[in-house]
Short mmCIF file of C-alpha atoms in Angstrom, two decimals:
data_model
loop_
_atom_site.label_atom_id
_atom_site.label_comp_id
_atom_site.label_asym_id
_atom_site.label_seq_id
_atom_site.Cartn_x
_atom_site.Cartn_y
_atom_site.Cartn_z
CA MET A 1 -13.08 -42.89 -4.73
CA SER A 2 -16.28 -42.53 -6.85
CA SER A 3 -17.20 -39.19 -8.55
CA SER A 4 -20.39 -39.38 -6.43
CA GLU A 5 -18.54 -38.70 -3.32
CA TYR A 6 -17.83 -35.05 -4.88
CA ASP A 7 -21.43 -34.33 -5.33
CA ASP A 8 -22.24 -30.66 -4.44
CA ASP A 9 -25.53 -31.17 -3.01
CA SER A 10 -24.13 -33.04 -0.24
CA PHE A 11 -22.59 -29.94 1.14
CA SER A 12 -25.64 -27.71 1.26
CA GLU A 13 -26.27 -26.00 4.72
CA SER A 14 -29.73 -27.42 5.08
CA GLY A 15 -28.76 -30.77 3.60
CA SER A 16 -25.77 -31.69 5.07
CA GLU A 17 -25.36 -33.84 8.12
CA TYR A 18 -22.40 -31.48 9.37
CA ASN A 19 -24.57 -28.49 10.38
CA LEU A 20 -22.33 -25.49 10.70
CA SER A 21 -24.80 -23.60 13.00
CA ASP A 22 -24.12 -26.42 15.55
CA VAL A 23 -20.49 -25.47 15.77
CA SER A 24 -19.52 -23.59 18.78
CA ASP A 25 -16.72 -21.01 18.22
CA SER A 26 -14.90 -22.03 21.47
CA GLU A 27 -12.21 -24.45 20.37
CA SER A 28 -12.03 -26.04 23.73
CA SER A 29 -15.41 -27.40 23.69
CA VAL A 30 -15.23 -31.18 23.83
CA ASP A 31 -18.83 -31.73 22.51
CA SER A 32 -17.99 -29.58 19.31
CA ASP A 33 -14.78 -31.65 18.83
CA GLN A 34 -16.72 -34.79 18.99
CA SER A 35 -19.49 -33.70 16.66
CA ILE A 36 -17.11 -32.57 14.33
CA SER A 37 -15.06 -35.39 14.17
CA THR A 38 -18.19 -37.86 13.83
CA ALA A 39 -20.09 -35.65 11.33
CA ARG A 40 -18.47 -37.16 8.31
CA ASN A 41 -15.84 -39.86 7.93
CA TRP A 42 -12.33 -39.14 6.51
CA VAL A 43 -10.93 -42.03 4.10
CA ASP A 44 -7.41 -42.75 3.02
CA VAL A 45 -5.97 -41.46 -0.30
CA ASP A 46 -4.28 -44.07 -2.48
CA ILE A 47 -0.83 -41.97 -3.11
CA ASN A 48 0.01 -44.59 -5.80
CA ASN A 49 -3.32 -44.43 -7.77
CA PRO A 50 -5.16 -41.31 -6.52
CA SER A 51 -8.72 -40.61 -7.59
CA PRO A 52 -9.43 -37.60 -10.04
CA PRO A 53 -9.35 -34.37 -8.26
CA PRO A 54 -12.76 -32.98 -7.12
CA PRO A 55 -14.52 -30.72 -9.91
CA ARG A 56 -14.10 -26.98 -9.57
CA PHE A 57 -17.38 -25.21 -9.04
CA PRO A 58 -18.45 -23.59 -12.53
CA PHE A 59 -17.13 -20.10 -12.51
CA THR A 60 -20.18 -17.59 -13.13
CA GLY A 61 -18.58 -14.40 -12.16
CA ASN A 62 -17.95 -11.65 -14.98
CA PRO A 63 -14.64 -10.46 -14.16
CA GLY A 64 -13.46 -6.80 -15.36
CA CYS A 65 -14.00 -3.36 -15.20
CA ARG A 66 -17.43 -2.07 -14.12
CA PHE A 67 -17.10 1.65 -15.86
CA ASN A 68 -16.86 3.29 -18.92
CA ILE A 69 -14.30 6.14 -19.82
CA ASN A 70 -13.58 7.96 -23.13
CA ASN A 71 -9.69 8.89 -22.46
CA VAL A 72 -7.50 6.22 -21.65
CA ASP A 73 -4.92 8.10 -19.60
CA PRO A 74 -3.62 7.81 -15.98
CA LEU A 75 -5.73 10.79 -14.74
CA ALA A 76 -9.07 9.39 -15.81
CA PHE A 77 -8.47 6.03 -13.83
CA PHE A 78 -7.19 8.07 -10.80
CA LYS A 79 -10.21 10.18 -10.50
CA LEU A 80 -12.31 7.00 -10.25
CA PHE A 81 -10.92 6.65 -6.82
CA PHE A 82 -10.01 10.19 -5.72
CA ASP A 83 -13.08 11.94 -7.37
CA LEU A 84 -14.30 15.46 -6.25
CA HIS A 85 -16.48 14.21 -3.63
CA LEU A 86 -13.94 12.63 -1.80
CA VAL A 87 -11.25 15.78 -2.26
CA ASN A 88 -14.24 17.99 -1.32
CA LEU A 89 -14.40 16.11 2.03
CA ILE A 90 -10.87 16.46 2.35
CA VAL A 91 -10.82 20.14 1.64
CA SER A 92 -13.85 20.78 4.06
CA GLU A 93 -12.40 18.82 7.04
CA THR A 94 -8.91 20.23 6.69
CA ASN A 95 -10.21 23.76 6.49
CA ARG A 96 -12.57 23.04 9.44
CA TYR A 97 -9.55 21.52 11.54
CA ALA A 98 -7.23 24.46 10.63
CA LEU A 99 -9.90 26.75 12.30
CA GLN A 100 -10.11 24.71 15.28
CA GLN A 101 -6.38 25.62 16.17
CA PRO A 102 -5.17 28.17 18.47
CA ARG A 103 -5.54 31.89 17.29
CA SER A 104 -2.12 32.23 16.36
CA SER A 105 -2.09 29.50 13.96
CA ARG A 106 -5.92 29.98 12.82
CA HIS A 107 -4.84 33.72 11.90
CA GLN A 108 -2.18 32.66 9.46
CA TRP A 109 -4.10 29.91 7.79
CA GLU A 110 -5.35 30.42 4.39
CA PRO A 111 -8.42 28.07 3.34
CA VAL A 112 -7.08 25.32 1.10
CA THR A 113 -8.84 24.59 -2.18
CA VAL A 114 -9.35 21.33 -4.28
CA GLY A 115 -6.77 22.33 -6.82
CA GLU A 116 -4.34 22.67 -3.96
CA ILE A 117 -4.92 19.25 -2.75
CA TYR A 118 -4.66 17.73 -6.16
CA THR A 119 -1.15 19.69 -6.40
CA PHE A 120 -0.36 18.50 -2.75
CA LEU A 121 -1.16 14.77 -3.77
CA ALA A 122 1.02 15.17 -7.03
CA ILE A 123 3.90 16.36 -4.94
CA CYS A 124 3.49 13.21 -2.62
CA ILE A 125 3.69 11.14 -5.58
CA LEU A 126 6.66 12.82 -7.00
CA GLN A 127 8.32 12.47 -3.30
CA GLY A 128 7.92 8.58 -3.96
CA ILE A 129 9.66 8.68 -6.96
CA VAL A 130 12.53 11.36 -6.30
CA LYS A 131 13.51 10.00 -2.78
CA LYS A 132 15.23 12.28 -0.33
CA PRO A 133 15.87 11.53 3.41
CA ASP A 134 14.41 14.69 4.71
CA GLU A 135 11.24 16.24 3.33
CA ARG A 136 12.75 19.80 3.68
CA MET A 137 15.41 18.63 1.13
CA TYR A 138 12.87 18.81 -1.68
CA TRP A 139 12.88 22.72 -1.29
CA SER A 140 16.69 23.01 -0.66
CA THR A 141 18.61 25.72 -2.85
CA ASN A 142 21.97 23.60 -2.34
CA ASP A 143 23.11 22.67 -5.74
CA LEU A 144 23.72 18.99 -4.51
CA PHE A 145 19.92 18.64 -3.77
CA PHE A 146 18.13 21.27 -5.63
CA THR A 147 15.11 20.06 -7.68
CA PRO A 148 13.50 23.08 -9.06
CA ILE A 149 10.05 21.59 -9.62
CA PHE A 150 9.10 21.60 -6.07
CA PRO A 151 9.19 25.36 -5.00
CA LYS A 152 7.40 25.89 -8.62
CA LEU A 153 4.63 23.57 -7.56
CA MET A 154 4.28 24.94 -3.82
CA THR A 155 6.36 26.77 -1.47
CA LYS A 156 7.74 24.83 1.35
CA ASN A 157 5.86 26.44 4.01
CA ARG A 158 2.62 25.88 2.29
CA PHE A 159 3.19 22.33 1.90
CA ALA A 160 4.02 21.93 5.46
CA GLU A 161 0.78 23.99 6.51
CA ILE A 162 -1.54 21.44 4.26
CA LYS A 163 0.15 18.23 5.77
CA GLN A 164 -0.03 19.48 9.20
CA ASN A 165 -3.83 20.39 9.17
CA LEU A 166 -4.84 17.29 6.70
CA HIS A 167 -7.92 15.94 8.38
CA PHE A 168 -10.68 13.70 7.29
CA ALA A 169 -13.20 13.98 10.20
CA ASP A 170 -15.08 16.44 12.32
CA ASN A 171 -13.55 15.90 15.91
CA ALA A 172 -16.27 18.13 17.54
CA SER A 173 -19.01 15.57 16.44
CA PHE A 174 -17.26 12.55 17.64
CA ASP A 175 -19.05 10.12 20.12
CA SER A 176 -17.36 7.24 21.02
CA SER A 177 -20.54 5.58 22.55
CA THR A 178 -22.33 5.64 19.04
CA HIS A 179 -19.46 5.65 16.63
CA PRO A 180 -19.33 2.21 14.54
CA ALA A 181 -15.20 2.37 15.05
CA PRO A 182 -14.21 4.60 17.63
CA LYS A 183 -10.39 3.80 16.80
CA LEU A 184 -10.65 4.56 13.39
CA ASN A 185 -12.98 7.74 13.72
CA LYS A 186 -10.44 10.12 12.27
CA ILE A 187 -10.01 8.04 9.10
CA LEU A 188 -13.33 5.95 8.74
CA ALA A 189 -14.98 8.21 6.03
CA ILE A 190 -11.90 7.53 3.78
CA VAL A 191 -11.94 3.68 4.57
CA ASN A 192 -15.46 3.34 3.83
CA ASN A 193 -15.46 5.52 0.72
CA LEU A 194 -12.33 3.62 -0.95
CA ASN A 195 -13.49 0.36 0.06
CA SER A 196 -16.70 0.85 -1.60
CA LYS A 197 -15.09 2.03 -4.78
CA PHE A 198 -12.55 -0.83 -4.83
CA SER A 199 -15.15 -3.42 -4.94
CA ARG A 200 -17.73 -1.58 -7.26
CA LEU A 201 -15.08 -0.68 -10.05
CA TYR A 202 -13.82 -3.87 -10.72
CA GLU A 203 -14.59 -7.74 -10.17
CA PRO A 204 -11.82 -9.94 -9.89
CA GLU A 205 -10.72 -13.28 -11.63
CA ARG A 206 -11.83 -16.78 -10.40
CA ASP A 207 -8.43 -16.91 -8.31
CA ILE A 208 -8.29 -14.62 -5.19
CA THR A 209 -6.09 -14.35 -2.47
CA VAL A 210 -6.75 -13.59 1.38
CA ASP A 211 -3.69 -12.52 3.50
CA GLU A 212 -2.53 -9.90 5.96
CA SER A 213 -0.31 -6.80 5.45
CA LEU A 214 1.41 -4.92 7.61
CA LEU A 215 1.86 -1.05 7.47
CA LEU A 216 5.08 0.38 9.05
CA PHE A 217 4.09 2.51 12.07
CA LYS A 218 5.92 2.79 15.48
CA GLY A 219 3.51 5.59 16.85
CA ARG A 220 1.49 4.72 20.20
CA ILE A 221 -1.83 3.11 19.42
CA SER A 222 -3.33 0.30 21.50
CA TRP A 223 -3.92 -1.72 18.19
CA ARG A 224 -0.29 -1.75 16.74
CA GLN A 225 0.85 -5.17 15.89
CA TYR A 226 4.21 -7.04 15.93
CA ILE A 227 4.90 -9.33 13.20
CA PRO A 228 8.52 -10.58 13.29
CA LEU A 229 8.52 -12.12 9.93
CA LYS A 230 6.98 -8.84 8.37
CA ARG A 231 9.36 -6.43 6.61
CA SER A 232 8.08 -3.64 8.73
CA ARG A 233 7.57 -5.77 12.07
CA TYR A 234 5.61 -2.93 13.83
CA GLY A 235 2.53 -1.27 12.47
CA VAL A 236 -1.20 -1.53 11.49
CA LYS A 237 -2.28 -4.77 10.14
CA PHE A 238 -4.43 -4.80 6.93
CA PHE A 239 -6.45 -8.10 6.22
CA MET A 240 -6.79 -8.01 2.35
CA LEU A 241 -8.68 -9.71 -0.46
CA CYS A 242 -6.71 -9.30 -3.92
CA GLU A 243 -6.85 -10.50 -7.34
CA SER A 244 -4.13 -13.37 -7.54
CA SER A 245 -2.79 -12.52 -10.92
CA SER A 246 -2.53 -8.64 -10.84
CA GLY A 247 -2.68 -7.77 -6.91
CA TYR A 248 -5.57 -5.50 -7.43
CA LEU A 249 -7.11 -4.74 -3.79
CA TYR A 250 -10.91 -5.77 -4.02
CA LYS A 251 -11.61 -5.34 -0.19
CA PHE A 252 -9.67 -4.75 3.03
CA ILE A 253 -10.46 -4.72 6.88
CA ILE A 254 -8.14 -2.71 9.28
CA TYR A 255 -7.34 -4.72 12.38
CA THR A 256 -8.27 -2.60 15.72
CA GLY A 257 -8.31 -5.45 18.27
CA LYS A 258 -11.97 -6.55 19.73
CA ASP A 259 -13.57 -3.71 17.79
CA THR A 260 -12.37 -4.73 14.29
CA ILE A 261 -15.53 -4.32 12.01
CA LEU A 262 -16.52 -7.73 10.64
CA ASP A 263 -19.76 -8.91 8.99
CA PRO A 264 -22.09 -9.72 12.07
CA LYS A 265 -23.87 -12.63 10.12
CA TYR A 266 -20.61 -14.73 10.79
CA ASN A 267 -19.92 -14.00 14.55
CA GLN A 268 -20.90 -17.75 15.26
CA MET A 269 -17.67 -18.83 13.55
CA GLN A 270 -14.09 -18.76 14.65
CA ILE A 271 -12.47 -15.30 14.08
CA THR A 272 -10.08 -16.53 11.27
CA SER A 273 -13.13 -17.70 9.45
CA GLN A 274 -15.02 -14.24 10.08
CA ILE A 275 -12.23 -12.35 8.70
CA VAL A 276 -12.11 -14.51 5.30
CA LEU A 277 -16.17 -14.58 4.91
CA SER A 278 -16.47 -10.85 5.69
CA LEU A 279 -13.95 -10.11 2.86
CA VAL A 280 -15.22 -12.88 0.37
CA ASP A 281 -19.01 -12.30 0.99
CA PRO A 282 -19.70 -10.15 -2.19
CA LEU A 283 -18.14 -13.01 -4.22
CA LEU A 284 -19.77 -16.10 -2.85
CA ASN A 285 -21.75 -18.48 -5.05
CA LYS A 286 -19.76 -17.32 -8.25
CA GLY A 287 -17.33 -20.11 -8.27
CA HIS A 288 -14.47 -18.20 -7.01
CA CYS A 289 -11.27 -19.94 -5.44
CA VAL A 290 -9.73 -18.48 -2.31
CA THR A 291 -6.05 -19.00 -1.54
CA THR A 292 -5.39 -18.65 2.09
CA ASP A 293 -2.60 -19.41 4.43
CA ASN A 294 -2.35 -21.53 7.54
CA TYR A 295 -3.81 -18.38 9.65
CA TYR A 296 -7.02 -18.73 8.18
CA THR A 297 -7.47 -22.13 6.68
CA SER A 298 -9.66 -24.61 8.63
CA PRO A 299 -12.08 -27.51 7.85
CA GLN A 300 -14.82 -25.36 9.01
CA LEU A 301 -14.08 -22.42 6.87
CA ALA A 302 -13.68 -24.93 3.57
CA ASP A 303 -17.33 -26.60 4.55
CA TYR A 304 -18.95 -23.26 4.66
CA LEU A 305 -17.20 -22.16 1.34
CA ILE A 306 -18.30 -25.33 -0.34
CA SER A 307 -22.01 -24.83 0.73
CA HIS A 308 -21.66 -21.47 -1.15
CA GLN A 309 -20.20 -22.51 -4.44
CA THR A 310 -16.71 -21.41 -3.61
CA ASP A 311 -13.45 -23.38 -3.54
CA ILE A 312 -10.29 -22.97 -1.25
CA TYR A 313 -7.00 -24.31 -0.90
CA GLY A 314 -4.33 -23.30 1.45
CA THR A 315 -1.59 -24.32 4.16
CA LEU A 316 -3.15 -25.55 7.19
CA ARG A 317 -2.25 -25.70 11.02
CA LEU A 318 -2.21 -29.06 12.50
CA ASN A 319 -4.13 -27.80 15.70
CA ARG A 320 -7.31 -26.88 13.79
CA ARG A 321 -10.40 -28.43 14.74
CA GLY A 322 -11.51 -31.56 12.44
CA ILE A 323 -8.21 -32.78 11.14
CA PRO A 324 -7.84 -36.44 11.29
CA ASP A 325 -5.59 -38.03 13.66
CA ILE A 326 -3.49 -39.82 11.17
CA ILE A 327 -2.49 -36.41 9.83
CA LYS A 328 -1.50 -35.21 12.93
CA ARG A 329 0.50 -38.08 14.07
CA LYS A 330 2.17 -39.77 11.30
CA LYS A 331 5.86 -39.31 10.79
CA LEU A 332 7.15 -39.14 7.27
CA LYS A 333 10.46 -39.15 5.69
CA LYS A 334 11.66 -36.50 3.31
CA GLY A 335 9.39 -36.63 -0.14
CA GLU A 336 6.71 -38.80 1.46
CA ILE A 337 2.99 -37.69 1.52
CA VAL A 338 -0.15 -38.59 3.46
CA ALA A 339 -3.35 -37.56 2.44
CA GLN A 340 -7.27 -38.08 3.70
CA GLN A 341 -10.27 -37.10 1.94
CA ARG A 342 -13.75 -36.30 3.19
CA GLY A 343 -16.20 -35.35 0.42
CA LYS A 344 -14.58 -32.42 -1.75
CA VAL A 345 -12.19 -31.52 1.11
CA MET A 346 -8.65 -33.06 1.09
CA ILE A 347 -6.02 -32.50 3.60
CA LEU A 348 -2.36 -33.44 2.57
CA LYS A 349 0.59 -33.76 4.48
CA TRP A 350 4.16 -33.52 2.62
CA GLU A 351 7.66 -33.71 4.10
CA ASP A 352 9.96 -31.44 2.41
CA LYS A 353 12.80 -29.68 4.13
CA LYS A 354 10.06 -29.23 6.90
CA THR A 355 6.62 -30.73 7.25
CA VAL A 356 3.97 -28.77 5.06
CA THR A 357 0.12 -29.34 5.63
CA LEU A 358 -2.41 -28.19 3.17
CA LEU A 359 -6.14 -28.28 2.78
CA SER A 360 -7.93 -28.17 -0.63
CA THR A 361 -11.29 -28.69 -2.28
CA VAL A 362 -9.95 -28.84 -6.00
CA HIS A 363 -6.89 -31.07 -5.59
CA ASN A 364 -6.01 -34.78 -5.27
CA ALA A 365 -2.66 -36.13 -4.05
CA THR A 366 -1.04 -36.00 -7.48
CA LEU A 367 2.78 -35.38 -7.50
CA VAL A 368 4.18 -33.06 -10.47
CA SER A 369 7.73 -32.37 -11.43
CA LYS A 370 9.00 -28.88 -10.81
CA GLN A 371 12.22 -27.20 -11.67
CA THR A 372 13.99 -25.70 -8.67
CA ARG A 373 15.94 -22.65 -8.61
CA VAL A 374 19.31 -24.43 -8.95
CA GLY A 375 18.21 -26.47 -12.13
CA THR A 376 17.34 -29.62 -10.36
CA VAL A 377 13.96 -31.44 -10.72
CA GLN A 378 11.76 -32.19 -7.67
CA MET A 379 8.51 -33.94 -7.18
CA LYS A 380 6.06 -31.79 -5.60
CA PRO A 381 2.08 -32.18 -4.70
CA ARG A 382 0.34 -30.42 -7.42
CA VAL A 383 -1.59 -28.50 -4.55
CA VAL A 384 1.86 -26.83 -3.45
CA VAL A 385 2.72 -25.61 -7.12
CA ASP A 386 -0.70 -23.97 -7.43
CA TYR A 387 -0.49 -22.63 -3.91
CA ASN A 388 2.90 -20.98 -4.70
CA ASP A 389 1.43 -19.62 -8.06
CA THR A 390 -1.75 -17.95 -6.63
CA MET A 391 -0.83 -16.98 -2.85
CA GLY A 392 1.00 -13.99 -4.09
CA GLY A 393 -1.53 -11.47 -4.59
CA VAL A 394 -1.10 -9.55 -1.47
CA ASP A 395 2.53 -9.89 -1.73
CA ARG A 396 2.43 -8.66 -5.38
CA LEU A 397 0.59 -5.46 -4.07
CA ASP A 398 2.98 -4.87 -1.15
CA GLN A 399 6.14 -5.25 -3.69
CA GLN A 400 4.66 -2.55 -5.89
CA LEU A 401 3.77 -0.22 -3.21
CA HIS A 402 7.41 -0.56 -1.86
CA ASP A 403 8.93 0.73 -5.22
CA TYR A 404 7.39 4.17 -5.08
CA PRO A 405 6.18 4.70 -1.60
CA VAL A 406 4.09 7.91 -0.98
CA ALA A 407 3.87 7.41 2.78
CA ARG A 408 7.12 8.42 4.63
CA LYS A 409 8.75 6.46 7.49
CA ARG A 410 8.41 9.04 10.18
CA GLY A 411 4.96 10.19 11.19
CA LYS A 412 3.10 10.24 14.56
CA LYS A 413 -0.44 10.49 13.46
CA TYR A 414 -1.78 7.08 12.46
CA TYR A 415 -4.77 8.40 10.47
CA LYS A 416 -2.30 10.33 8.32
CA LYS A 417 -0.21 7.18 7.98
CA ILE A 418 -3.25 5.13 6.77
CA PHE A 419 -4.52 7.96 4.45
CA PHE A 420 -1.16 7.96 2.48
CA HIS A 421 -0.81 4.00 2.52
CA LEU A 422 -4.72 3.99 1.04
CA PHE A 423 -3.64 6.92 -1.39
CA ASP A 424 -0.72 4.75 -2.53
CA ILE A 425 -3.15 1.37 -3.18
CA CYS A 426 -5.22 3.85 -5.15
CA LEU A 427 -2.85 4.68 -7.44
CA TYR A 428 -1.63 0.80 -7.85
CA ASN A 429 -5.22 -0.25 -8.36
CA SER A 430 -5.59 2.91 -10.75
CA PHE A 431 -2.64 1.43 -12.83
CA VAL A 432 -3.92 -2.17 -12.93
CA LEU A 433 -7.28 -0.80 -14.09
CA TYR A 434 -5.47 1.07 -16.69
CA LYS A 435 -3.71 -1.96 -17.96
CA LYS A 436 -6.78 -3.89 -18.05
CA TYR A 437 -8.34 -1.30 -19.96
CA GLY A 438 -5.56 -1.62 -22.56
CA GLY A 439 -2.86 1.01 -21.30
CA GLU A 440 0.57 0.33 -22.21
CA LYS A 441 2.93 2.35 -19.84
CA LYS A 442 4.67 0.79 -17.12
CA HIS A 443 4.18 1.53 -13.54
CA LEU A 444 6.86 4.24 -13.34
CA ALA A 445 5.64 5.92 -16.65
CA PHE A 446 2.08 5.79 -15.38
CA ARG A 447 2.84 7.52 -12.24
CA ALA A 448 5.05 10.30 -14.12
CA GLN A 449 2.21 11.00 -16.58
CA LEU A 450 -0.13 11.25 -13.75
CA ILE A 451 1.95 13.75 -11.97
CA GLU A 452 2.16 15.88 -15.26
CA GLN A 453 -1.47 15.59 -15.57
CA LEU A 454 -2.50 16.77 -12.35
CA ILE A 455 -0.10 19.62 -12.58
CA LYS A 456 -1.48 20.82 -15.80
CA GLU A 457 -5.09 20.71 -14.71
CA PHE A 458 -5.10 21.84 -11.22
CA HIS A 459 -1.80 23.70 -10.49
CA THR A 460 -2.41 27.57 -10.03
CA VAL A 461 0.61 30.04 -10.15
CA THR A 462 2.60 29.69 -6.69
CA LYS A 463 2.70 33.02 -4.75
CA VAL A 464 6.09 34.72 -4.87
CA TYR A 465 7.03 36.31 -1.35
CA ARG A 466 8.74 39.35 -1.79
CA GLY A 467 12.14 40.03 -0.15
CA ARG A 468 15.82 39.72 -0.85
CA PRO A 469 16.58 36.39 -2.65
CA ARG A 470 18.44 33.84 -0.76
CA THR A 471 22.48 33.58 -1.53
CA PRO A 472 22.93 30.13 -3.05
CA GLY A 473 25.73 28.13 -1.35
CA PRO A 474 29.12 27.53 -2.85
CA CYS A 475 28.99 25.46 -6.10
CA PRO A 476 30.42 21.94 -5.26
CA LEU A 477 32.61 21.90 -8.60
CA ARG A 478 34.45 25.17 -7.33
CA LEU A 479 37.61 23.36 -6.41
CA THR A 480 38.02 21.65 -9.61
CA GLU A 481 40.34 22.87 -12.53
CA ARG A 482 39.38 25.20 -15.41
CA HIS A 483 37.80 28.02 -14.02
CA PHE A 484 38.42 31.42 -15.95
CA PRO A 485 37.06 34.96 -15.29
CA ALA A 486 34.71 36.69 -17.88
CA PHE A 487 32.70 39.74 -18.02
CA ILE A 488 29.04 39.18 -17.04
CA PRO A 489 26.80 38.97 -19.84
CA PRO A 490 25.07 42.38 -20.82
CA THR A 491 21.02 42.39 -20.40
CA GLU A 492 18.45 44.56 -21.89
CA LYS A 493 18.59 47.03 -19.39
CA LYS A 494 22.61 47.14 -18.79
CA ALA A 495 25.30 47.02 -21.26
CA ALA A 496 27.62 46.25 -18.16
CA PRO A 497 26.08 44.82 -15.24
CA THR A 498 27.47 44.17 -12.04
CA ARG A 499 26.72 41.53 -9.32
CA CYS A 500 27.79 41.12 -5.63
CA CYS A 501 31.00 39.30 -5.23
CA ALA A 502 30.45 36.01 -3.58
CA VAL A 503 33.74 36.38 -1.46
CA CYS A 504 33.41 40.08 -0.54
CA CYS A 505 29.82 39.62 0.69
CA ASN A 506 30.73 36.80 2.94
CA LYS A 507 33.08 39.03 4.91
CA ARG A 508 31.84 41.25 7.94
CA ASP A 509 33.26 44.57 9.07
CA ALA A 510 33.95 45.46 12.79
CA LYS A 511 30.21 46.17 13.46
CA MET A 512 29.50 42.68 12.14
CA LYS A 513 27.73 43.78 8.92
CA LYS A 514 28.18 42.15 5.66
CA ILE A 515 30.43 43.78 3.21
CA ARG A 516 28.56 44.56 -0.12
CA LYS A 517 31.07 44.66 -3.15
CA GLU A 518 29.93 44.52 -6.59
CA THR A 519 31.95 43.42 -9.57
CA ARG A 520 31.89 43.07 -13.42
CA TYR A 521 33.36 39.77 -13.45
CA TRP A 522 32.19 36.31 -12.82
CA CYS A 523 32.85 32.53 -13.26
CA ARG A 524 30.82 31.01 -15.87
CA ASN A 525 30.90 27.49 -14.90
CA CYS A 526 30.01 28.33 -11.22
CA ASP A 527 27.61 30.96 -11.88
CA VAL A 528 29.12 33.02 -9.18
CA ALA A 529 30.18 36.72 -9.36
CA LEU A 530 33.91 37.33 -8.02
CA CYS A 531 36.42 39.97 -8.05
CA PRO A 532 39.23 39.10 -10.63
CA ALA A 533 41.72 39.40 -7.70
CA PRO A 534 42.04 38.07 -5.10
CA CYS A 535 38.47 36.91 -4.62
CA PHE A 536 38.57 34.60 -7.77
CA GLU A 537 41.59 32.75 -6.48
CA ILE A 538 40.32 32.38 -2.88
CA TYR A 539 36.90 31.15 -3.94
CA HIS A 540 38.47 28.23 -6.25
CA THR A 541 41.04 27.25 -3.74
CA THR A 542 39.59 27.47 -0.11
CA GLU A 543 37.21 25.00 1.03
CA ASN A 544 35.63 26.98 3.79
CA ILE A 545 34.25 30.30 2.68
#
């Protein structure tokens, strides 16, 4: 095949003999199928002596950060996404929603502030690192679960109040007939704000990935998806465009059924192509190379991207329109391949453990040696190797979010679930930009320093509610050996202080009142005041006190 057959001018929208505007979206149209099959002829590829691969489009993009900051610290990068404008929106809508509740709840509500929201977010990040099965356990005084930083930052009741009333839109002004996305009305302001920032603050490198991701959610919404091969299986589906090397999320679309927001200028194409083009649209005509899986890849999509100076490769379903019959019908033995070329587009079928079909605009049918996990060497098509290297952008993002998840598994409000997922994505995108800008910390250290900086800048003194302090539970080490009675150490006010005996105060008299008895002795190891006899022995030998 001569190099003239790869001429880019032959794929322009106006000059091509394959006019995309004539293609109907209905795959059942016989006329459309015939016009596609006869638009350009497919030719066989010589497997033993393949022609050179089609040249890539020159990459004219300018990848990198689109901002300037003085301090290379985690908080500065986090504020690029969660700035004061966004946090003020959350503050105003949360206060509005709390005041719309019944009078009993409204009377107890104290308006939330910007500092409290940032502190609330810092606690959520910390909960993703310090994992406990029940959220209330973060404020537990039991020695087994006690984590003192949480009650110091915010009381349990205040945290629960903020989380319960967390809101992002005015319910009173919602009109389903005029709203652009009625199913996302409670979260659309956050979605649009962050989507704009993701694409404005950073431009990805040449290789990008389009794939779907599933946010675990088992609540009752009409557009919940079931994907058995995904880890979550049930949830809200995101279509994502990520940088292949880092996993940086550049743009995303939330699937809501027929109401999914897609770019209207692509509505004449099939739905999978609309999704890809709506995501890739800002990066067209710059020489990017898109990697997709078989849900999105099609010859129609490849032709359109070629006409806009963009390459593509990925796995392909054999029932797509425009695939030559020889690719569909030919039976292969393990290790054999068959390929067809049409201009810059190549379709290759390879028999491995199962049949694999791929489409590429930058590869030929060359085989390369690749070492397997068990140490053996296997010959694979070059397009398969490159696909495995660049397809993991979205998977890399999901893997990083799984390590320190902010969103908790249980939750009935879809918009809160989406918010915490987007918040988690902001943390990872902030980390990627931090590394691109020269930061040296790893992901966990980045989050830990971000928590410290948020607390230092925004935390105020937690209100102390007066009342009798809660008696701590028995020390779990009390039944072990080497416990000795000692005098309670003197204080500035008292030379011989006393405290309530832990055993006596658990007893009750005939009127069912607790007995109060003070003692000068304690167990230093358990930090518990005890009468020397018999309470000291009872405490350290009896399981149920």
